[in-house]
CSV table of C-alpha atoms in Angstrom, one decimal:
chain,number,residue,atom,x,y,z
A,39,MET,CA,-50.0,66.0,30.2
A,40,ARG,CA,-53.2,64.7,28.6
A,41,LYS,CA,-54.8,66.4,25.7
A,42,LYS,CA,-58.2,68.1,25.6
A,43,ILE,CA,-60.0,66.5,22.7
A,44,VAL,CA,-63.4,67.0,21.0
A,45,ALA,CA,-64.1,64.5,18.2
A,46,GLY,CA,-67.1,64.5,15.9
A,47,ASN,CA,-68.4,61.2,14.7
A,48,TRP,CA,-70.6,61.9,11.7
A,49,LYS,CA,-71.6,58.3,11.3
A,50,MET,CA,-73.5,57.5,8.1
A,51,ASN,CA,-74.7,61.0,7.3
A,52,LYS,CA,-74.2,63.7,4.7
A,53,SER,CA,-73.8,63.8,0.9
A,54,MET,CA,-70.5,64.9,-0.5
A,55,GLU,CA,-71.7,68.4,-1.0
A,56,GLU,CA,-73.1,68.6,2.5
A,57,ALA,CA,-70.0,67.2,4.0
A,58,LEU,CA,-67.8,69.8,2.2
A,59,ILE,CA,-70.0,72.6,3.6
A,60,LEU,CA,-70.0,71.2,7.1
A,61,ALA,CA,-66.2,70.6,7.1
A,62,SER,CA,-65.5,74.1,5.7
A,63,GLU,CA,-67.7,75.7,8.4
A,64,VAL,CA,-66.1,73.7,11.2
A,65,VAL,CA,-62.5,74.4,10.0
A,66,HIS,CA,-63.0,78.1,9.8
A,67,MET,CA,-64.8,78.3,13.2
A,68,VAL,CA,-62.1,76.2,14.9
A,69,LYS,CA,-59.4,78.3,13.4
A,70,ASP,CA,-61.0,81.5,14.5
A,71,GLU,CA,-62.6,80.5,17.9
A,72,VAL,CA,-61.2,77.4,19.5
A,73,ASN,CA,-58.1,77.6,21.8
A,74,SER,CA,-55.1,75.9,20.2
A,75,ASP,CA,-54.7,73.5,23.2
A,76,VAL,CA,-58.0,71.8,22.3
A,77,GLN,CA,-57.6,69.1,19.6
A,78,VAL,CA,-60.6,69.0,17.3
A,79,ILE,CA,-61.2,65.9,15.2
A,80,ILE,CA,-63.9,65.1,12.6
A,81,ALA,CA,-64.8,61.6,11.5
A,82,PRO,CA,-66.7,61.7,8.3
A,83,PRO,CA,-67.7,58.7,6.2
A,84,ALA,CA,-64.7,57.0,4.7
A,85,LEU,CA,-65.6,58.1,1.1
A,86,TYR,CA,-64.9,61.7,2.1
A,87,LEU,CA,-61.7,61.4,4.0
A,88,THR,CA,-59.3,62.3,1.2
A,89,THR,CA,-61.2,65.4,0.2
A,90,LEU,CA,-61.9,66.7,3.8
A,91,GLN,CA,-58.4,66.0,5.0
A,92,LYS,CA,-57.1,68.7,2.7
A,93,HIS,CA,-59.3,71.1,4.7
A,94,THR,CA,-58.4,70.0,8.2
A,95,GLU,CA,-54.6,69.9,7.6
A,96,ALA,CA,-54.6,73.6,7.3
A,97,VAL,CA,-55.4,74.0,11.0
A,98,ALA,CA,-52.8,72.9,13.4
A,99,ASN,CA,-55.1,71.6,16.2
A,100,MET,CA,-57.4,69.7,13.8
A,101,GLY,CA,-57.3,66.0,12.8
A,102,ILE,CA,-59.4,63.6,10.8
A,103,ALA,CA,-60.5,60.2,11.8
A,104,ALA,CA,-61.9,57.1,10.1
A,105,GLN,CA,-64.9,55.6,11.8
A,106,ASN,CA,-63.5,52.1,11.5
A,107,CYS,CA,-60.8,50.0,9.8
A,108,SER,CA,-60.0,46.4,9.1
A,109,ASN,CA,-58.1,44.1,11.4
A,110,LYS,CA,-56.2,42.8,8.4
A,111,ALA,CA,-53.2,44.4,6.8
A,112,SER,CA,-54.3,43.7,3.2
A,113,GLY,CA,-55.8,41.0,1.0
A,114,ALA,CA,-59.0,39.5,-0.3
A,115,TYR,CA,-61.4,41.3,2.1
A,116,THR,CA,-63.9,42.9,-0.2
A,117,GLY,CA,-65.2,46.2,1.0
A,118,GLU,CA,-62.8,46.6,3.9
A,119,ILE,CA,-60.3,49.5,4.4
A,120,SER,CA,-56.9,48.9,5.9
A,121,ALA,CA,-55.1,51.1,8.4
A,122,SER,CA,-52.2,51.6,5.9
A,123,MET,CA,-54.7,53.0,3.4
A,124,LEU,CA,-56.0,55.4,6.0
A,125,LYS,CA,-52.5,56.5,6.8
A,126,SER,CA,-51.7,57.0,3.2
A,127,ILE,CA,-54.5,59.6,2.7
A,128,GLY,CA,-53.6,61.6,5.7
A,129,ALA,CA,-55.9,60.3,8.4
A,130,THR,CA,-54.7,60.9,12.0
A,131,HIS,CA,-57.1,58.8,14.1
A,132,VAL,CA,-59.4,55.8,13.9
A,133,ILE,CA,-62.4,55.2,16.0
A,134,LEU,CA,-62.5,51.6,17.2
A,135,GLY,CA,-65.1,49.6,19.2
A,136,HIS,CA,-67.9,52.1,18.9
A,137,SER,CA,-71.1,50.6,20.5
A,138,GLU,CA,-72.8,50.5,17.1
A,139,ARG,CA,-69.9,48.4,15.6
A,140,ARG,CA,-70.1,46.1,18.6
A,141,GLN,CA,-73.9,45.7,18.3
A,142,TYR,CA,-74.5,45.7,14.6
A,143,PHE,CA,-71.3,44.1,13.4
A,144,ASN,CA,-70.6,41.8,16.3
A,145,GLU,CA,-67.1,43.1,16.9
A,146,SER,CA,-65.5,41.2,19.8
A,147,ASN,CA,-62.8,42.4,22.2
A,148,GLU,CA,-60.4,40.0,20.5
A,149,VAL,CA,-61.0,41.5,17.0
A,150,LEU,CA,-60.7,45.0,18.5
A,151,ALA,CA,-57.3,44.1,20.0
A,152,GLU,CA,-56.2,43.1,16.5
A,153,LYS,CA,-57.5,46.5,15.1
A,154,VAL,CA,-55.7,48.4,17.9
A,155,ASN,CA,-52.5,46.7,17.0
A,156,ILE,CA,-52.7,47.4,13.3
A,157,VAL,CA,-53.7,51.0,13.9
A,158,LEU,CA,-50.7,51.6,16.1
A,159,GLU,CA,-48.4,49.9,13.7
A,160,ASN,CA,-49.4,52.5,11.1
A,161,ASP,CA,-48.8,55.4,13.4
A,162,LEU,CA,-52.4,56.3,13.7
A,163,THR,CA,-54.2,57.1,17.0
A,164,PRO,CA,-56.9,54.8,18.1
A,165,ILE,CA,-59.9,56.3,19.8
A,166,PHE,CA,-61.1,53.2,21.7
A,167,CYS,CA,-64.7,53.1,22.8
A,168,CYS,CA,-66.1,51.3,25.7
A,169,GLY,CA,-69.4,51.4,27.6
A,170,GLU,CA,-72.4,49.5,29.0
A,171,THR,CA,-76.0,49.0,28.0
A,172,LEU,CA,-79.1,49.8,30.1
A,173,GLU,CA,-79.4,46.2,31.2
A,174,GLN,CA,-75.7,46.1,32.2
A,175,ARG,CA,-76.1,49.4,34.0
A,176,GLN,CA,-79.0,48.2,36.1
A,177,ALA,CA,-77.2,45.0,37.0
A,178,GLU,CA,-74.3,44.7,39.5
A,179,GLY,CA,-70.8,44.8,38.1
A,180,PHE,CA,-71.2,47.3,35.3
A,181,PHE,CA,-67.9,49.1,36.3
A,182,GLU,CA,-66.1,45.7,36.0
A,183,PHE,CA,-67.8,45.0,32.6
A,184,VAL,CA,-66.5,48.3,31.1
A,185,ALA,CA,-63.0,47.7,32.6
A,186,SER,CA,-63.0,44.2,31.0
A,187,GLN,CA,-63.4,45.9,27.6
A,188,LEU,CA,-60.1,47.7,28.2
A,189,THR,CA,-58.4,44.7,29.7
A,190,ASP,CA,-59.3,42.4,26.8
A,191,SER,CA,-58.5,44.8,24.0
A,192,LEU,CA,-55.7,47.0,25.3
A,193,PHE,CA,-53.8,45.5,28.2
A,194,HIS,CA,-51.5,43.5,25.9
A,195,LEU,CA,-49.9,46.8,24.8
A,196,SER,CA,-46.7,48.0,26.3
A,197,ALA,CA,-46.8,51.2,28.3
A,198,GLU,CA,-45.3,53.1,25.3
A,199,GLU,CA,-47.8,51.7,22.9
A,200,PHE,CA,-50.7,52.4,25.3
A,201,GLY,CA,-49.6,56.0,25.7
A,202,LYS,CA,-50.8,56.6,22.1
A,203,VAL,CA,-54.3,55.5,22.8
A,204,VAL,CA,-57.4,57.7,23.5
A,205,ILE,CA,-60.3,56.2,25.4
A,206,ALA,CA,-63.9,57.2,24.8
A,207,TYR,CA,-66.6,56.1,27.4
A,208,GLU,CA,-70.0,55.7,25.9
A,209,PRO,CA,-72.9,55.1,28.4
A,210,ILE,CA,-75.0,53.3,25.8
A,211,TRP,CA,-78.0,53.4,28.1
A,212,ALA,CA,-78.0,57.3,27.8
A,213,ILE,CA,-77.9,57.5,24.0
A,214,GLY,CA,-81.2,57.8,22.3
A,215,THR,CA,-83.1,56.4,25.2
A,216,GLY,CA,-84.5,59.5,26.9
A,217,LEU,CA,-82.3,58.8,29.9
A,218,THR,CA,-79.4,61.2,30.7
A,219,ALA,CA,-76.1,60.5,32.4
A,220,SER,CA,-75.3,63.1,35.0
A,221,SER,CA,-71.9,64.8,35.1
A,222,GLN,CA,-71.3,62.9,38.4
A,223,GLN,CA,-72.0,59.5,36.7
A,224,ALA,CA,-69.7,60.4,33.9
A,225,GLN,CA,-67.0,61.5,36.4
A,226,ASP,CA,-67.4,58.3,38.5
A,227,MET,CA,-66.9,56.1,35.5
A,228,HIS,CA,-63.9,58.1,34.1
A,229,ALA,CA,-62.2,58.1,37.5
A,230,PHE,CA,-62.8,54.3,37.8
A,231,LEU,CA,-61.3,53.7,34.3
A,232,ARG,CA,-58.3,55.9,35.0
A,233,GLY,CA,-57.8,53.9,38.2
A,234,HIS,CA,-58.0,50.7,36.3
A,235,LEU,CA,-55.4,51.9,33.8
A,236,ALA,CA,-53.1,52.7,36.8
A,237,THR,CA,-53.3,49.2,38.1
A,238,LYS,CA,-51.7,48.0,34.7
A,239,TYR,CA,-49.6,50.9,33.6
A,240,GLY,CA,-48.9,53.0,36.6
A,241,GLN,CA,-50.4,56.3,37.7
A,242,GLU,CA,-48.3,58.5,35.4
A,243,VAL,CA,-49.5,56.7,32.2
A,244,ALA,CA,-53.1,56.7,33.6
A,245,ASP,CA,-52.9,60.5,34.3
A,246,ASN,CA,-51.6,61.2,30.8
A,247,THR,CA,-54.4,59.2,29.1
A,248,SER,CA,-57.2,61.3,27.5
A,249,ILE,CA,-60.6,59.8,28.4
A,250,LEU,CA,-63.5,61.3,26.4
A,251,TYR,CA,-67.2,61.2,27.2
A,252,GLY,CA,-69.5,59.9,24.5
A,253,GLY,CA,-73.0,60.0,25.9
A,254,SER,CA,-75.2,62.6,24.2
A,255,CYS,CA,-72.9,65.5,24.9
A,256,ASN,CA,-74.2,68.8,23.5
A,257,GLU,CA,-73.6,72.5,23.8
A,258,LYS,CA,-75.9,72.7,26.9
A,259,ASN,CA,-74.1,70.1,29.0
A,260,ALA,CA,-70.6,70.1,27.6
A,261,GLN,CA,-69.2,72.8,30.0
A,262,GLU,CA,-70.4,70.9,33.1
A,263,LEU,CA,-69.1,67.6,31.8
A,264,PHE,CA,-65.7,69.0,30.7
A,265,ALA,CA,-65.3,70.6,34.2
A,266,CYS,CA,-65.1,67.1,35.7
A,267,PRO,CA,-61.5,66.3,36.7
A,268,ASP,CA,-61.3,63.1,34.7
A,269,VAL,CA,-63.3,64.1,31.6
A,270,ASP,CA,-61.0,65.3,28.9
A,271,GLY,CA,-63.4,66.0,26.2
A,272,GLY,CA,-66.1,64.4,24.1
A,273,LEU,CA,-66.8,62.0,21.3
A,274,ILE,CA,-69.8,63.8,19.8
A,275,GLY,CA,-72.5,62.2,17.7
A,276,GLY,CA,-75.5,64.1,16.4
A,277,ALA,CA,-74.3,67.5,17.6
A,278,SER,CA,-71.2,67.1,15.4
A,279,LEU,CA,-73.5,67.5,12.3
A,280,LYS,CA,-74.1,71.1,13.2
A,281,SER,CA,-71.1,73.3,12.8
A,282,ARG,CA,-72.1,76.0,15.3
A,283,GLU,CA,-73.1,73.5,18.0
A,284,PHE,CA,-70.0,71.4,17.5
A,285,THR,CA,-67.7,74.4,17.7
A,286,ASN,CA,-69.4,75.6,20.9
A,287,ILE,CA,-68.8,72.2,22.4
A,288,ALA,CA,-65.1,72.5,21.5
A,289,LYS,CA,-65.1,76.0,23.2
A,290,SER,CA,-66.6,74.5,26.4
A,291,PHE,CA,-63.3,73.9,28.3
């Protein structure tokens, strides 16, 4: 049975002091208000992972994610952070293939396949992002484009390995553009992706895969989005920087 998940991607925000306050607020709110069958994950900047992990580990249904990791195990890669390092400080998840990483750092599907491998080898859960731009959305074949991101980066995995992966669909065209994806558009893509997974791994594996929505989800639209049969939660951006709003999203199932 697939998990309900709400993950907060803090991106490059917050000082150490601000991060401590935000994490403390979220931890207490989740503990007091969020059903235990909803997994809540925060993804702060890497500098803060060690400190904030000590807060999240006290709550059974909370985890902490890195926003990225290297595709190399170790070595002379100045500035990089390996999956084994993340595992050693208590991280539980790693966000991979976020649209900003693809756009600004030119991460290819092939590099992301390597990252997926190394994350799984270190017993961490990859939150694998996929999605299309406005130009791709307006052209024919955008469903197939998003499916190809999964095929190229994930379909080399065995069914057992793939069973440890979480998918996050980001309609890039609906993030910061003034456009809004409807709940039906989200459901249509999630259902398509689940069907695509079934062609490779079978219906049981597809049905057990959590697929999160990552397109400007907030406390006003979360309940409608999460009511869609193939939407299993959200990868939250800006709203995750506000403890009350983020907690309300986690309470929207």
